[in-house]
Coordinates of N, CA and C in Angstrom, one line a residue:
M1 N 80.2 -23.5 18.6 CA 81.0 -22.8 18.3 C 82.0 -23.6 19.7
I2 N 80.9 -24.6 20.3 CA 81.2 -25.5 21.8 C 80.7 -27.2 21.4
V3 N 80.7 -27.9 21.1 CA 80.5 -29.0 21.1 C 80.1 -30.5 22.9
R4 N 79.0 -30.3 22.7 CA 78.9 -30.8 24.7 C 78.5 -32.7 24.3
R5 N 79.2 -33.2 24.6 CA 78.8 -35.1 24.3 C 78.8 -35.5 25.9
V6 N 78.0 -36.7 26.1 CA 77.5 -37.4 26.9 C 78.6 -38.5 26.8
T7 N 78.5 -39.3 27.7 CA 79.4 -40.1 27.7 C 78.5 -41.3 28.6
R8 N 77.8 -42.2 28.9 CA 77.3 -43.3 29.4 C 78.5 -44.4 29.3
S9 N 79.7 -44.5 30.6 CA 80.0 -45.3 30.6 C 79.5 -46.0 32.4
K10 N 80.5 -46.7 33.3 CA 79.6 -46.9 34.4 C 78.7 -45.6 35.2
A11 N 80.3 -43.9 34.7 CA 79.2 -43.4 35.9 C 78.9 -42.0 34.0
I12 N 77.6 -41.0 33.4 CA 77.6 -40.3 33.3 C 78.5 -39.6 33.8
S13 N 79.0 -38.4 32.4 CA 80.0 -37.9 32.4 C 79.5 -36.6 31.3
V14 N 79.7 -35.3 30.3 CA 79.6 -35.0 30.0 C 80.6 -34.4 29.9
E15 N 80.9 -33.7 28.5 CA 82.1 -33.9 28.3 C 82.1 -32.6 27.0
Y16 N 82.7 -31.2 26.9 CA 82.9 -30.6 26.0 C 84.3 -29.6 25.5
S17 N 83.8 -29.5 23.9 CA 85.1 -28.8 23.9 C 84.7 -27.6 22.8
L18 N 85.6 -27.4 22.1 CA 86.1 -26.1 21.0 C 85.1 -27.3 19.8
T19 N 84.8 -26.1 18.7 CA 84.2 -26.7 17.3 C 85.9 -26.3 16.5
R20 N 86.0 -26.1 15.4 CA 87.1 -26.0 14.5 C 86.9 -24.4 14.5
L21 N 85.4 -23.8 14.5 CA 84.9 -22.0 14.4 C 85.5 -21.5 16.0
G22 N 84.8 -22.9 17.2 CA 85.7 -22.2 18.1 C 87.2 -22.1 18.2
K23 N 87.1 -22.7 17.7 CA 89.0 -22.5 18.5 C 89.8 -21.4 17.2
T24 N 88.9 -20.4 17.0 CA 89.7 -19.9 15.4 C 89.4 -18.5 17.0
I25 N 88.4 -18.6 17.8 CA 88.7 -17.2 19.0 C 89.6 -17.9 19.7
I26 N 90.3 -18.0 19.4 CA 91.8 -17.9 20.7 C 92.3 -16.8 20.3
A27 N 93.5 -16.5 19.2 CA 93.7 -15.6 18.9 C 93.5 -14.5 19.6
P28 N 91.9 -14.5 18.9 CA 91.9 -12.9 19.4 C 91.2 -12.5 21.5
L29 N 91.0 -13.6 22.0 CA 90.2 -13.7 22.9 C 91.7 -13.8 23.9
G30 N 93.2 -14.0 23.5 CA 93.9 -14.1 23.9 C 95.2 -12.2 23.9
G31 N 94.6 -11.7 22.9 CA 94.9 -11.1 22.5 C 94.6 -9.8 23.7
M32 N 93.0 -9.7 24.2 CA 91.7 -9.5 24.7 C 92.0 -9.0 26.0
C33 N 93.1 -10.6 26.5 CA 93.3 -10.8 27.8 C 94.3 -10.3 28.2
R34 N 95.7 -10.4 27.8 CA 97.1 -9.2 27.4 C 96.4 -8.0 27.3
W35 N 95.3 -7.4 26.9 CA 95.4 -5.6 26.7 C 94.5 -5.3 28.3
A36 N 93.4 -6.5 28.5 CA 93.0 -6.4 30.2 C 94.9 -6.1 31.0
K37 N 95.3 -7.5 30.6 CA 96.4 -7.2 31.3 C 97.2 -6.0 32.1
R38 N 97.6 -5.0 30.5 CA 98.5 -4.0 31.3 C 97.5 -3.0 30.6
Y39 N 96.3 -3.3 30.9 CA 95.3 -1.7 31.1 C 94.5 -1.6 32.1
H40 N 94.8 -3.1 32.6 CA 93.1 -3.0 33.8 C 92.9 -1.7 35.0
R41 N 93.8 -1.7 35.8 CA 94.7 -0.2 36.5 C 93.6 1.0 35.4
K42 N 94.1 1.3 34.6 CA 93.4 2.4 33.7 C 92.3 2.5 33.5
V43 N 91.6 1.2 33.5 CA 89.7 0.6 33.3 C 88.9 0.9 34.4
T44 N 88.2 1.8 34.6 CA 87.6 1.9 35.9 C 86.3 1.8 35.0
A45 N 84.4 1.0 36.4 CA 83.3 1.1 35.5 C 82.5 2.0 36.6
D46 N 81.4 2.4 36.0 CA 80.8 3.3 36.2 C 79.4 2.2 37.1
V47 N 79.6 1.7 38.1 CA 78.1 0.6 37.6 C 77.2 1.0 38.9
R48 N 76.0 1.1 37.7 CA 74.7 1.3 38.6 C 73.9 0.4 38.9
L49 N 73.4 0.1 40.0 CA 71.5 -0.8 40.0 C 70.7 -0.4 40.0
P50 N 69.6 -1.2 39.4 CA 68.6 -0.9 38.7 C 68.1 -0.4 39.8
E51 N 66.5 0.1 40.2 CA 66.1 0.9 40.9 C 65.8 0.5 41.7
A52 N 65.0 -1.2 40.8 CA 64.2 -2.2 42.0 C 65.4 -2.6 42.9
Y53 N 66.5 -2.5 42.8 CA 68.2 -3.4 43.9 C 68.0 -1.6 44.7
E54 N 67.7 -0.9 44.8 CA 67.9 0.1 45.8 C 67.1 -0.1 46.9
G55 N 67.3 0.7 48.2 CA 67.2 0.2 49.5 C 66.1 -1.2 49.8
Q56 N 67.2 -2.0 48.6 CA 67.4 -3.3 49.5 C 68.0 -3.7 50.9

């Protein structure tokens, strides 16, 4: 879904881009973002830390 390309000019750099398949997820993610923007105040989360982290 993502292409990683290393370019070797004067300075080595890395470029990332979406494949054709990766581009097909843009519309569904956009819909999810619009939903989240609209309903974020109504959505809550109950976050619990694993026992290993309690008391640290």
